[in-house]
mmCIF file with all atom_site columns, C-alpha atoms in Angstrom:
data_model
loop_
_atom_site.group_PDB
_atom_site.id
_atom_site.type_symbol
_atom_site.label_atom_id
_atom_site.label_alt_id
_atom_site.label_comp_id
_atom_site.label_asym_id
_atom_site.label_entity_id
_atom_site.label_seq_id
_atom_site.pdbx_PDB_ins_code
_atom_site.Cartn_x
_atom_site.Cartn_y
_atom_site.Cartn_z
_atom_site.occupancy
_atom_site.B_iso_or_equiv
_atom_site.pdbx_formal_charge
_atom_site.auth_seq_id
_atom_site.auth_comp_id
_atom_site.auth_asym_id
_atom_site.auth_atom_id
_atom_site.pdbx_PDB_model_num
ATOM 1   C CA . MET A 1 1   ? 10.461  -6.963  -12.642 1.00 92.00 ? 1   MET A CA 1
ATOM 2   C CA . ASN A 1 2   ? 7.976   -9.613  -13.822 1.00 96.00 ? 2   ASN A CA 1
ATOM 3   C CA . ILE A 1 3   ? 4.293   -8.654  -13.900 1.00 95.00 ? 3   ILE A CA 1
ATOM 4   C CA . HIS A 1 4   ? 1.774   -11.130 -12.510 1.00 92.00 ? 4   HIS A CA 1
ATOM 5   C CA . PRO A 1 5   ? -1.367  -10.672 -14.631 1.00 89.00 ? 5   PRO A CA 1
ATOM 6   C CA . GLU A 1 6   ? -3.983  -11.982 -12.192 1.00 91.00 ? 6   GLU A CA 1
ATOM 7   C CA . ILE A 1 7   ? -5.347  -10.265 -9.079  1.00 90.00 ? 7   ILE A CA 1
ATOM 8   C CA . ILE A 1 8   ? -4.269  -12.180 -5.955  1.00 94.00 ? 8   ILE A CA 1
ATOM 9   C CA . SER A 1 9   ? -6.547  -12.716 -2.953  1.00 94.00 ? 9   SER A CA 1
ATOM 10  C CA . PHE A 1 10  ? -5.041  -12.388 0.517   1.00 96.00 ? 10  PHE A CA 1
ATOM 11  C CA . ALA A 1 11  ? -5.751  -16.058 1.263   1.00 96.00 ? 11  ALA A CA 1
ATOM 12  C CA . GLU A 1 12  ? -3.380  -17.050 -1.569  1.00 97.00 ? 12  GLU A CA 1
ATOM 13  C CA . ILE A 1 13  ? -0.449  -15.071 -0.188  1.00 97.00 ? 13  ILE A CA 1
ATOM 14  C CA . PRO A 1 14  ? 0.870   -17.494 2.494   1.00 97.00 ? 14  PRO A CA 1
ATOM 15  C CA . ALA A 1 15  ? 1.302   -20.304 -0.060  1.00 97.00 ? 15  ALA A CA 1
ATOM 16  C CA . LEU A 1 16  ? 2.924   -17.994 -2.619  1.00 97.00 ? 16  LEU A CA 1
ATOM 17  C CA . ALA A 1 17  ? 5.283   -16.623 0.029   1.00 97.00 ? 17  ALA A CA 1
ATOM 18  C CA . GLU A 1 18  ? 6.224   -20.126 1.151   1.00 97.00 ? 18  GLU A CA 1
ATOM 19  C CA . LYS A 1 19  ? 7.492   -20.881 -2.384  1.00 96.00 ? 19  LYS A CA 1
ATOM 20  C CA . SER A 1 20  ? 9.387   -17.590 -2.649  1.00 97.00 ? 20  SER A CA 1
ATOM 21  C CA . ARG A 1 21  ? 12.763  -16.475 -1.394  1.00 96.00 ? 21  ARG A CA 1
ATOM 22  C CA . ARG A 1 22  ? 11.238  -13.281 -0.007  1.00 97.00 ? 22  ARG A CA 1
ATOM 23  C CA . SER A 1 23  ? 7.920   -11.467 -0.137  1.00 97.00 ? 23  SER A CA 1
ATOM 24  C CA . VAL A 1 24  ? 6.885   -7.884  0.498   1.00 98.00 ? 24  VAL A CA 1
ATOM 25  C CA . LEU A 1 25  ? 3.234   -6.851  0.764   1.00 98.00 ? 25  LEU A CA 1
ATOM 26  C CA . LEU A 1 26  ? 2.432   -3.165  0.418   1.00 98.00 ? 26  LEU A CA 1
ATOM 27  C CA . LEU A 1 27  ? -1.099  -2.742  1.805   1.00 97.00 ? 27  LEU A CA 1
ATOM 28  C CA . ARG A 1 28  ? -3.408  0.227   2.146   1.00 95.00 ? 28  ARG A CA 1
ATOM 29  C CA . HIS A 1 29  ? -4.617  1.241   5.597   1.00 95.00 ? 29  HIS A CA 1
ATOM 30  C CA . SER A 1 30  ? -8.159  0.394   6.634   1.00 94.00 ? 30  SER A CA 1
ATOM 31  C CA . ILE A 1 31  ? -11.153 2.731   7.061   1.00 92.00 ? 31  ILE A CA 1
ATOM 32  C CA . ARG A 1 32  ? -10.024 5.928   8.758   1.00 92.00 ? 32  ARG A CA 1
ATOM 33  C CA . GLU A 1 33  ? -11.664 8.804   10.541  1.00 91.00 ? 33  GLU A CA 1
ATOM 34  C CA . SER A 1 34  ? -12.287 12.060  8.677   1.00 84.00 ? 34  SER A CA 1
ATOM 35  C CA . LEU A 1 35  ? -9.512  14.294  7.330   1.00 77.00 ? 35  LEU A CA 1
ATOM 36  C CA . VAL A 1 36  ? -11.612 17.441  7.752   1.00 72.00 ? 36  VAL A CA 1
ATOM 37  C CA . ASN A 1 37  ? -10.584 20.492  9.758   1.00 72.00 ? 37  ASN A CA 1
ATOM 38  C CA . GLY A 1 38  ? -6.881  19.966  9.215   1.00 72.00 ? 38  GLY A CA 1
ATOM 39  C CA . ASN A 1 39  ? -6.758  16.536  10.857  1.00 81.00 ? 39  ASN A CA 1
ATOM 40  C CA . TYR A 1 40  ? -4.198  14.988  8.521   1.00 81.00 ? 40  TYR A CA 1
ATOM 41  C CA . ASP A 1 41  ? -3.370  12.132  10.888  1.00 91.00 ? 41  ASP A CA 1
ATOM 42  C CA . PRO A 1 42  ? -6.625  10.435  11.908  1.00 92.00 ? 42  PRO A CA 1
ATOM 43  C CA . GLY A 1 43  ? -6.794  6.931   13.306  1.00 94.00 ? 43  GLY A CA 1
ATOM 44  C CA . LEU A 1 44  ? -9.034  4.065   12.237  1.00 95.00 ? 44  LEU A CA 1
ATOM 45  C CA . THR A 1 45  ? -12.736 3.908   12.937  1.00 95.00 ? 45  THR A CA 1
ATOM 46  C CA . ALA A 1 46  ? -14.040 0.935   14.951  1.00 96.00 ? 46  ALA A CA 1
ATOM 47  C CA . GLU A 1 47  ? -15.276 -0.534  11.662  1.00 94.00 ? 47  GLU A CA 1
ATOM 48  C CA . GLY A 1 48  ? -11.863 0.034   10.120  1.00 94.00 ? 48  GLY A CA 1
ATOM 49  C CA . ARG A 1 49  ? -10.033 -1.766  12.905  1.00 97.00 ? 49  ARG A CA 1
ATOM 50  C CA . GLN A 1 50  ? -12.383 -4.762  12.690  1.00 96.00 ? 50  GLN A CA 1
ATOM 51  C CA . TYR A 1 51  ? -11.993 -4.879  8.910   1.00 94.00 ? 51  TYR A CA 1
ATOM 52  C CA . ALA A 1 52  ? -8.199  -4.937  9.282   1.00 96.00 ? 52  ALA A CA 1
ATOM 53  C CA . VAL A 1 53  ? -8.462  -7.688  11.916  1.00 97.00 ? 53  VAL A CA 1
ATOM 54  C CA . ASP A 1 54  ? -10.560 -9.736  9.475   1.00 96.00 ? 54  ASP A CA 1
ATOM 55  C CA . CYS A 1 55  ? -7.977  -9.156  6.731   1.00 96.00 ? 55  CYS A CA 1
ATOM 56  C CA . GLY A 1 56  ? -5.255  -10.322 9.113   1.00 97.00 ? 56  GLY A CA 1
ATOM 57  C CA . LYS A 1 57  ? -7.147  -13.583 9.535   1.00 97.00 ? 57  LYS A CA 1
ATOM 58  C CA . LEU A 1 58  ? -6.975  -14.096 5.759   1.00 96.00 ? 58  LEU A CA 1
ATOM 59  C CA . LEU A 1 59  ? -3.174  -13.883 5.976   1.00 97.00 ? 59  LEU A CA 1
ATOM 60  C CA . THR A 1 60  ? -2.927  -16.498 8.727   1.00 95.00 ? 60  THR A CA 1
ATOM 61  C CA . GLY A 1 61  ? -0.173  -18.956 7.885   1.00 94.00 ? 61  GLY A CA 1
ATOM 62  C CA . LEU A 1 62  ? 2.280   -16.372 6.595   1.00 96.00 ? 62  LEU A CA 1
ATOM 63  C CA . LYS A 1 63  ? 5.456   -17.326 8.444   1.00 93.00 ? 63  LYS A CA 1
ATOM 64  C CA . ASP A 1 64  ? 8.458   -15.264 9.551   1.00 95.00 ? 64  ASP A CA 1
ATOM 65  C CA . ALA A 1 65  ? 6.635   -11.979 8.953   1.00 96.00 ? 65  ALA A CA 1
ATOM 66  C CA . GLY A 1 66  ? 7.702   -8.492  10.023  1.00 96.00 ? 66  GLY A CA 1
ATOM 67  C CA . PHE A 1 67  ? 5.549   -5.371  9.884   1.00 97.00 ? 67  PHE A CA 1
ATOM 68  C CA . GLY A 1 68  ? 6.169   -1.780  8.888   1.00 97.00 ? 68  GLY A CA 1
ATOM 69  C CA . ALA A 1 69  ? 4.047   1.309   8.291   1.00 98.00 ? 69  ALA A CA 1
ATOM 70  C CA . SER A 1 70  ? 4.192   4.867   7.130   1.00 97.00 ? 70  SER A CA 1
ATOM 71  C CA . PRO A 1 71  ? 4.458   7.244   10.113  1.00 96.00 ? 71  PRO A CA 1
ATOM 72  C CA . ARG A 1 72  ? 0.683   7.809   10.239  1.00 95.00 ? 72  ARG A CA 1
ATOM 73  C CA . ARG A 1 73  ? -1.769  6.672   12.926  1.00 96.00 ? 73  ARG A CA 1
ATOM 74  C CA . ARG A 1 74  ? -4.039  4.966   10.409  1.00 96.00 ? 74  ARG A CA 1
ATOM 75  C CA . THR A 1 75  ? -1.263  2.847   8.909   1.00 97.00 ? 75  THR A CA 1
ATOM 76  C CA . ILE A 1 76  ? 0.284   1.944   12.276  1.00 98.00 ? 76  ILE A CA 1
ATOM 77  C CA . GLU A 1 77  ? -3.132  0.983   13.666  1.00 98.00 ? 77  GLU A CA 1
ATOM 78  C CA . THR A 1 78  ? -3.819  -1.090  10.544  1.00 98.00 ? 78  THR A CA 1
ATOM 79  C CA . ALA A 1 79  ? -0.547  -2.966  10.960  1.00 98.00 ? 79  ALA A CA 1
ATOM 80  C CA . GLN A 1 80  ? -1.363  -3.706  14.593  1.00 97.00 ? 80  GLN A CA 1
ATOM 81  C CA . ALA A 1 81  ? -4.864  -4.901  13.680  1.00 97.00 ? 81  ALA A CA 1
ATOM 82  C CA . LEU A 1 82  ? -3.432  -7.205  10.994  1.00 97.00 ? 82  LEU A CA 1
ATOM 83  C CA . ILE A 1 83  ? -1.014  -8.625  13.584  1.00 97.00 ? 83  ILE A CA 1
ATOM 84  C CA . ASP A 1 84  ? -3.886  -9.213  16.000  1.00 97.00 ? 84  ASP A CA 1
ATOM 85  C CA . GLY A 1 85  ? -6.155  -10.760 13.373  1.00 97.00 ? 85  GLY A CA 1
ATOM 86  C CA . GLY A 1 86  ? -3.525  -13.136 12.012  1.00 96.00 ? 86  GLY A CA 1
ATOM 87  C CA . ASN A 1 87  ? -2.108  -13.877 15.462  1.00 95.00 ? 87  ASN A CA 1
ATOM 88  C CA . PHE A 1 88  ? 1.363   -13.068 14.153  1.00 94.00 ? 88  PHE A CA 1
ATOM 89  C CA . GLN A 1 89  ? 4.298   -13.558 16.496  1.00 89.00 ? 89  GLN A CA 1
ATOM 90  C CA . THR A 1 90  ? 6.434   -10.673 15.282  1.00 84.00 ? 90  THR A CA 1
ATOM 91  C CA . PRO A 1 91  ? 10.159  -10.567 16.067  1.00 80.00 ? 91  PRO A CA 1
ATOM 92  C CA . GLN A 1 92  ? 10.264  -6.779  16.288  1.00 84.00 ? 92  GLN A CA 1
ATOM 93  C CA . ASP A 1 93  ? 8.122   -3.670  16.700  1.00 92.00 ? 93  ASP A CA 1
ATOM 94  C CA . ILE A 1 94  ? 6.310   -2.130  13.751  1.00 96.00 ? 94  ILE A CA 1
ATOM 95  C CA . ARG A 1 95  ? 8.976   -0.357  11.725  1.00 96.00 ? 95  ARG A CA 1
ATOM 96  C CA . LEU A 1 96  ? 8.249   3.203   10.614  1.00 97.00 ? 96  LEU A CA 1
ATOM 97  C CA . CYS A 1 97  ? 9.085   3.771   6.943   1.00 97.00 ? 97  CYS A CA 1
ATOM 98  C CA . PRO A 1 98  ? 9.055   7.374   5.652   1.00 95.00 ? 98  PRO A CA 1
ATOM 99  C CA . GLU A 1 99  ? 9.610   5.987   2.136   1.00 96.00 ? 99  GLU A CA 1
ATOM 100 C CA . ILE A 1 100 ? 5.921   4.961   2.045   1.00 97.00 ? 100 ILE A CA 1
ATOM 101 C CA . TYR A 1 101 ? 4.437   8.091   3.656   1.00 94.00 ? 101 TYR A CA 1
ATOM 102 C CA . ASP A 1 102 ? 1.372   9.457   1.860   1.00 90.00 ? 102 ASP A CA 1
ATOM 103 C CA . HIS A 1 103 ? 3.323   12.617  1.029   1.00 91.00 ? 103 HIS A CA 1
ATOM 104 C CA . SER A 1 104 ? 6.463   10.755  -0.142  1.00 94.00 ? 104 SER A CA 1
ATOM 105 C CA . MET A 1 105 ? 5.388   11.286  -3.751  1.00 93.00 ? 105 MET A CA 1
ATOM 106 C CA . PHE A 1 106 ? 4.900   15.023  -3.199  1.00 94.00 ? 106 PHE A CA 1
ATOM 107 C CA . GLU A 1 107 ? 7.659   17.614  -3.189  1.00 93.00 ? 107 GLU A CA 1
ATOM 108 C CA . SER A 1 108 ? 6.649   18.602  0.348   1.00 92.00 ? 108 SER A CA 1
ATOM 109 C CA . PRO A 1 109 ? 4.089   17.580  2.998   1.00 90.00 ? 109 PRO A CA 1
ATOM 110 C CA . GLN A 1 110 ? 2.440   20.967  2.549   1.00 92.00 ? 110 GLN A CA 1
ATOM 111 C CA . ALA A 1 111 ? 1.701   20.226  -1.121  1.00 92.00 ? 111 ALA A CA 1
ATOM 112 C CA . LEU A 1 112 ? -0.424  17.204  -0.139  1.00 89.00 ? 112 LEU A CA 1
ATOM 113 C CA . GLU A 1 113 ? -2.146  19.044  2.719   1.00 88.00 ? 113 GLU A CA 1
ATOM 114 C CA . GLU A 1 114 ? -3.099  21.927  0.422   1.00 90.00 ? 114 GLU A CA 1
ATOM 115 C CA . ALA A 1 115 ? -4.551  19.493  -2.139  1.00 88.00 ? 115 ALA A CA 1
ATOM 116 C CA . ILE A 1 116 ? -6.621  17.818  0.592   1.00 84.00 ? 116 ILE A CA 1
ATOM 117 C CA . ASP A 1 117 ? -7.877  21.152  1.952   1.00 86.00 ? 117 ASP A CA 1
ATOM 118 C CA . ASN A 1 118 ? -8.697  22.476  -1.527  1.00 88.00 ? 118 ASN A CA 1
ATOM 119 C CA . GLY A 1 119 ? -10.407 19.280  -2.681  1.00 85.00 ? 119 GLY A CA 1
ATOM 120 C CA . THR A 1 120 ? -8.116  19.043  -5.705  1.00 88.00 ? 120 THR A CA 1
ATOM 121 C CA . ILE A 1 121 ? -6.790  15.499  -5.115  1.00 85.00 ? 121 ILE A CA 1
ATOM 122 C CA . PRO A 1 122 ? -8.940  13.836  -7.857  1.00 82.00 ? 122 PRO A CA 1
ATOM 123 C CA . MET A 1 123 ? -8.031  16.509  -10.440 1.00 88.00 ? 123 MET A CA 1
ATOM 124 C CA . LEU A 1 124 ? -4.356  16.330  -9.473  1.00 90.00 ? 124 LEU A CA 1
ATOM 125 C CA . PHE A 1 125 ? -4.222  12.575  -9.896  1.00 86.00 ? 125 PHE A CA 1
ATOM 126 C CA . ARG A 1 126 ? -6.095  12.572  -13.198 1.00 86.00 ? 126 ARG A CA 1
ATOM 127 C CA . GLN A 1 127 ? -3.299  14.767  -14.518 1.00 92.00 ? 127 GLN A CA 1
ATOM 128 C CA . TYR A 1 128 ? -0.652  12.652  -12.809 1.00 92.00 ? 128 TYR A CA 1
ATOM 129 C CA . PHE A 1 129 ? -1.856  9.383   -14.324 1.00 88.00 ? 129 PHE A CA 1
ATOM 130 C CA . ALA A 1 130 ? -2.253  10.984  -17.738 1.00 90.00 ? 130 ALA A CA 1
ATOM 131 C CA . THR A 1 131 ? 1.219   12.564  -17.890 1.00 94.00 ? 131 THR A CA 1
ATOM 132 C CA . GLY A 1 132 ? 3.298   11.267  -14.957 1.00 95.00 ? 132 GLY A CA 1
ATOM 133 C CA . LYS A 1 133 ? 3.625   14.813  -13.675 1.00 95.00 ? 133 LYS A CA 1
ATOM 134 C CA . ALA A 1 134 ? 1.539   17.262  -11.651 1.00 94.00 ? 134 ALA A CA 1
ATOM 135 C CA . GLU A 1 135 ? 2.171   20.451  -9.740  1.00 91.00 ? 135 GLU A CA 1
ATOM 136 C CA . GLY A 1 136 ? 3.826   19.797  -6.390  1.00 93.00 ? 136 GLY A CA 1
ATOM 137 C CA . MET A 1 137 ? 4.433   16.087  -7.134  1.00 95.00 ? 137 MET A CA 1
ATOM 138 C CA . LYS A 1 138 ? 7.561   14.112  -7.939  1.00 95.00 ? 138 LYS A CA 1
ATOM 139 C CA . ASP A 1 139 ? 8.002   12.639  -11.416 1.00 97.00 ? 139 ASP A CA 1
ATOM 140 C CA . ALA A 1 140 ? 6.043   9.373   -11.359 1.00 96.00 ? 140 ALA A CA 1
ATOM 141 C CA . LYS A 1 141 ? 8.686   7.206   -13.033 1.00 95.00 ? 141 LYS A CA 1
ATOM 142 C CA . LEU A 1 142 ? 11.390  8.401   -10.649 1.00 96.00 ? 142 LEU A CA 1
ATOM 143 C CA . PHE A 1 143 ? 9.123   7.894   -7.640  1.00 97.00 ? 143 PHE A CA 1
ATOM 144 C CA . VAL A 1 144 ? 8.233   4.342   -8.702  1.00 97.00 ? 144 VAL A CA 1
ATOM 145 C CA . ALA A 1 145 ? 11.886  3.475   -9.357  1.00 97.00 ? 145 ALA A CA 1
ATOM 146 C CA . ASP A 1 146 ? 12.865  4.701   -5.891  1.00 97.00 ? 146 ASP A CA 1
ATOM 147 C CA . LEU A 1 147 ? 9.931   2.874   -4.288  1.00 97.00 ? 147 LEU A CA 1
ATOM 148 C CA . LEU A 1 148 ? 10.736  -0.428  -5.999  1.00 97.00 ? 148 LEU A CA 1
ATOM 149 C CA . ASN A 1 149 ? 14.366  -0.082  -4.973  1.00 97.00 ? 149 ASN A CA 1
ATOM 150 C CA . PHE A 1 150 ? 13.283  0.408   -1.357  1.00 97.00 ? 150 PHE A CA 1
ATOM 151 C CA . LEU A 1 151 ? 10.883  -2.548  -1.428  1.00 97.00 ? 151 LEU A CA 1
ATOM 152 C CA . THR A 1 152 ? 13.260  -5.005  -3.090  1.00 97.00 ? 152 THR A CA 1
ATOM 153 C CA . GLN A 1 153 ? 16.631  -3.936  -1.693  1.00 95.00 ? 153 GLN A CA 1
ATOM 154 C CA . THR A 1 154 ? 15.868  -3.032  1.918   1.00 94.00 ? 154 THR A CA 1
ATOM 155 C CA . ARG A 1 155 ? 16.424  -5.854  4.418   1.00 90.00 ? 155 ARG A CA 1
ATOM 156 C CA . PHE A 1 156 ? 13.658  -6.127  6.992   1.00 91.00 ? 156 PHE A CA 1
ATOM 157 C CA . ASN A 1 157 ? 15.254  -9.029  8.939   1.00 90.00 ? 157 ASN A CA 1
ATOM 158 C CA . THR A 1 158 ? 12.381  -11.379 8.112   1.00 95.00 ? 158 THR A CA 1
ATOM 159 C CA . LYS A 1 159 ? 11.617  -13.508 5.082   1.00 96.00 ? 159 LYS A CA 1
ATOM 160 C CA . ASN A 1 160 ? 8.227   -11.858 4.622   1.00 97.00 ? 160 ASN A CA 1
ATOM 161 C CA . THR A 1 161 ? 7.266   -8.242  5.247   1.00 97.00 ? 161 THR A CA 1
ATOM 162 C CA . ILE A 1 162 ? 3.906   -6.471  5.404   1.00 97.00 ? 162 ILE A CA 1
ATOM 163 C CA . LEU A 1 163 ? 4.051   -2.683  4.998   1.00 98.00 ? 163 LEU A CA 1
ATOM 164 C CA . CYS A 1 164 ? 0.970   -0.505  5.535   1.00 98.00 ? 164 CYS A CA 1
ATOM 165 C CA . THR A 1 165 ? 0.779   2.605   3.387   1.00 97.00 ? 165 THR A CA 1
ATOM 166 C CA . HIS A 1 166 ? -1.736  4.743   1.441   1.00 93.00 ? 166 HIS A CA 1
ATOM 167 C CA . ASP A 1 167 ? -3.727  4.101   -1.718  1.00 89.00 ? 167 ASP A CA 1
ATOM 168 C CA . ILE A 1 168 ? -2.020  6.866   -3.698  1.00 88.00 ? 168 ILE A CA 1
ATOM 169 C CA . VAL A 1 169 ? 1.341   5.127   -3.212  1.00 94.00 ? 169 VAL A CA 1
ATOM 170 C CA . ILE A 1 170 ? -0.001  1.706   -4.209  1.00 93.00 ? 170 ILE A CA 1
ATOM 171 C CA . VAL A 1 171 ? -1.979  2.948   -7.201  1.00 89.00 ? 171 VAL A CA 1
ATOM 172 C CA . THR A 1 172 ? 1.006   4.895   -8.534  1.00 92.00 ? 172 THR A CA 1
ATOM 173 C CA . LEU A 1 173 ? 3.241   1.823   -8.206  1.00 95.00 ? 173 LEU A CA 1
ATOM 174 C CA . LEU A 1 174 ? 0.778   -0.498  -9.965  1.00 93.00 ? 174 LEU A CA 1
ATOM 175 C CA . PHE A 1 175 ? -0.263  1.992   -12.634 1.00 91.00 ? 175 PHE A CA 1
ATOM 176 C CA . PHE A 1 176 ? 3.183   3.071   -13.770 1.00 94.00 ? 176 PHE A CA 1
ATOM 177 C CA . SER A 1 177 ? 4.535   -0.484  -13.509 1.00 96.00 ? 177 SER A CA 1
ATOM 178 C CA . LYS A 1 178 ? 1.691   -1.445  -15.892 1.00 93.00 ? 178 LYS A CA 1
ATOM 179 C CA . VAL A 1 179 ? 0.269   -4.006  -13.501 1.00 93.00 ? 179 VAL A CA 1
ATOM 180 C CA . ARG A 1 180 ? -3.165  -2.407  -13.562 1.00 85.00 ? 180 ARG A CA 1
ATOM 181 C CA . LEU A 1 181 ? -4.425  0.617   -15.486 1.00 80.00 ? 181 LEU A CA 1
ATOM 182 C CA . PHE A 1 182 ? -6.760  2.046   -12.870 1.00 75.00 ? 182 PHE A CA 1
ATOM 183 C CA . THR A 1 183 ? -9.556  4.443   -13.787 1.00 65.00 ? 183 THR A CA 1
ATOM 184 C CA . PRO A 1 184 ? -10.941 7.161   -11.474 1.00 56.00 ? 184 PRO A CA 1
ATOM 185 C CA . ASP A 1 185 ? -13.761 4.767   -10.492 1.00 57.00 ? 185 ASP A CA 1
ATOM 186 C CA . ASP A 1 186 ? -11.511 1.775   -9.859  1.00 61.00 ? 186 ASP A CA 1
ATOM 187 C CA . TRP A 1 187 ? -8.264  2.915   -8.290  1.00 49.00 ? 187 TRP A CA 1
ATOM 188 C CA . CYS A 1 188 ? -8.661  2.209   -4.607  1.00 57.00 ? 188 CYS A CA 1
ATOM 189 C CA . GLY A 1 189 ? -10.419 0.323   -1.867  1.00 68.00 ? 189 GLY A CA 1
ATOM 190 C CA . TYR A 1 190 ? -9.711  -0.559  1.718   1.00 79.00 ? 190 TYR A CA 1
ATOM 191 C CA . LEU A 1 191 ? -6.789  -2.955  2.226   1.00 87.00 ? 191 LEU A CA 1
ATOM 192 C CA . GLN A 1 192 ? -5.905  -3.261  -1.436  1.00 89.00 ? 192 GLN A CA 1
ATOM 193 C CA . GLY A 1 193 ? -2.239  -3.754  -2.091  1.00 93.00 ? 193 GLY A CA 1
ATOM 194 C CA . ALA A 1 194 ? 0.769   -4.681  -4.159  1.00 96.00 ? 194 ALA A CA 1
ATOM 195 C CA . ALA A 1 195 ? 2.449   -8.050  -3.620  1.00 98.00 ? 195 ALA A CA 1
ATOM 196 C CA . LEU A 1 196 ? 6.107   -8.669  -4.494  1.00 98.00 ? 196 LEU A CA 1
ATOM 197 C CA . PHE A 1 197 ? 7.562   -12.182 -4.535  1.00 98.00 ? 197 PHE A CA 1
ATOM 198 C CA . GLN A 1 198 ? 11.240  -12.983 -5.160  1.00 98.00 ? 198 GLN A CA 1
ATOM 199 C CA . ASP A 1 199 ? 12.085  -16.157 -7.093  1.00 96.00 ? 199 ASP A CA 1
ATOM 200 C CA . ASN A 1 200 ? 15.122  -18.325 -6.403  1.00 90.00 ? 200 ASN A CA 1
ATOM 201 C CA . ASP A 1 201 ? 16.889  -16.710 -9.367  1.00 93.00 ? 201 ASP A CA 1
ATOM 202 C CA . ASP A 1 202 ? 16.521  -13.352 -7.524  1.00 93.00 ? 202 ASP A CA 1
ATOM 203 C CA . SER A 1 203 ? 13.957  -11.959 -9.985  1.00 96.00 ? 203 SER A CA 1
ATOM 204 C CA . TRP A 1 204 ? 10.883  -10.257 -8.565  1.00 98.00 ? 204 TRP A CA 1
ATOM 205 C CA . ASN A 1 205 ? 7.203   -10.634 -9.446  1.00 97.00 ? 205 ASN A CA 1
ATOM 206 C CA . LEU A 1 206 ? 4.717   -7.806  -8.884  1.00 98.00 ? 206 LEU A CA 1
ATOM 207 C CA . ALA A 1 207 ? 0.965   -8.322  -8.524  1.00 97.00 ? 207 ALA A CA 1
ATOM 208 C CA . TYR A 1 208 ? -2.178  -6.511  -7.468  1.00 93.00 ? 208 TYR A CA 1
ATOM 209 C CA . THR A 1 209 ? -3.720  -8.003  -4.315  1.00 93.00 ? 209 THR A CA 1
ATOM 210 C CA . VAL A 1 210 ? -7.038  -7.475  -2.515  1.00 91.00 ? 210 VAL A CA 1
ATOM 211 C CA . PRO A 1 211 ? -8.779  -9.345  0.337   1.00 92.00 ? 211 PRO A CA 1
ATOM 212 C CA . ASP A 1 212 ? -10.983 -11.267 -2.104  1.00 89.00 ? 212 ASP A CA 1
ATOM 213 C CA . ALA A 1 213 ? -10.328 -10.997 -5.828  1.00 84.00 ? 213 ALA A CA 1
ATOM 214 C CA . GLN A 1 214 ? -13.868 -12.251 -6.542  1.00 82.00 ? 214 GLN A CA 1
ATOM 215 C CA . LYS A 1 215 ? -15.626 -9.664  -4.360  1.00 76.00 ? 215 LYS A CA 1
ATOM 216 C CA . ARG A 1 216 ? -14.114 -6.231  -4.817  1.00 65.00 ? 216 ARG A CA 1
ATOM 217 C CA . GLN A 1 217 ? -15.988 -2.944  -4.502  1.00 61.00 ? 217 GLN A CA 1
ATOM 218 C CA . PRO A 1 218 ? -14.682 0.227   -6.148  1.00 56.00 ? 218 PRO A CA 1
ATOM 219 C CA . TYR A 1 219 ? -14.165 3.357   -4.057  1.00 53.00 ? 219 TYR A CA 1
ATOM 220 C CA . SER A 1 220 ? -13.279 6.935   -4.853  1.00 51.00 ? 220 SER A CA 1
ATOM 221 C CA . LEU A 1 221 ? -9.771  8.165   -4.028  1.00 50.00 ? 221 LEU A CA 1
ATOM 222 C CA . PHE A 1 222 ? -9.387  8.168   -0.264  1.00 48.00 ? 222 PHE A CA 1
ATOM 223 C CA . VAL A 1 223 ? -5.893  8.788   1.088   1.00 45.00 ? 223 VAL A CA 1
#
């Protein structure tokens, strides 16, 4: 896996994908409704949908693209908004991918839900990024290896694929692949992502991508 050192803006992706054998974009969902009161599967706010539509417009020109999402309302709605914004003519429905669920890096869904309810997510991830391990979570190196295998080996029946997931998945991939050493004040933001491009020699390149690399606001962890 080759590491691309520069942050890529969404507007650069169509041209990079055109020169590549395949591309896979792993993008965070847009602004969601609250997780309070045990609502672990909220949808997008009106602002969040519009933001995702605007991000889809930045990806206009990406050809032969298929879409997938974790089985959450917020990721599925983000994928649909990206399709609408970029006016993508997709050959198939949005594919549900449990491999990129927000709890895929936890030993059980309940472990994530308890961390959300208890407000311990920031503490848990500080430990995770310091050691690669935390209570109730899978070993980071093993998780990243499995995730990269899924992203690079799975055939999505299109040259280019956009998968909508959660910031904790993306940050873990980029951090432990040494693409970007995030800090607690700089590890997420709406519609950030990881971009993978396959060269003609079959090697893969991994980069950090955001809507606009020149205008990026930091956010606190927000699954």
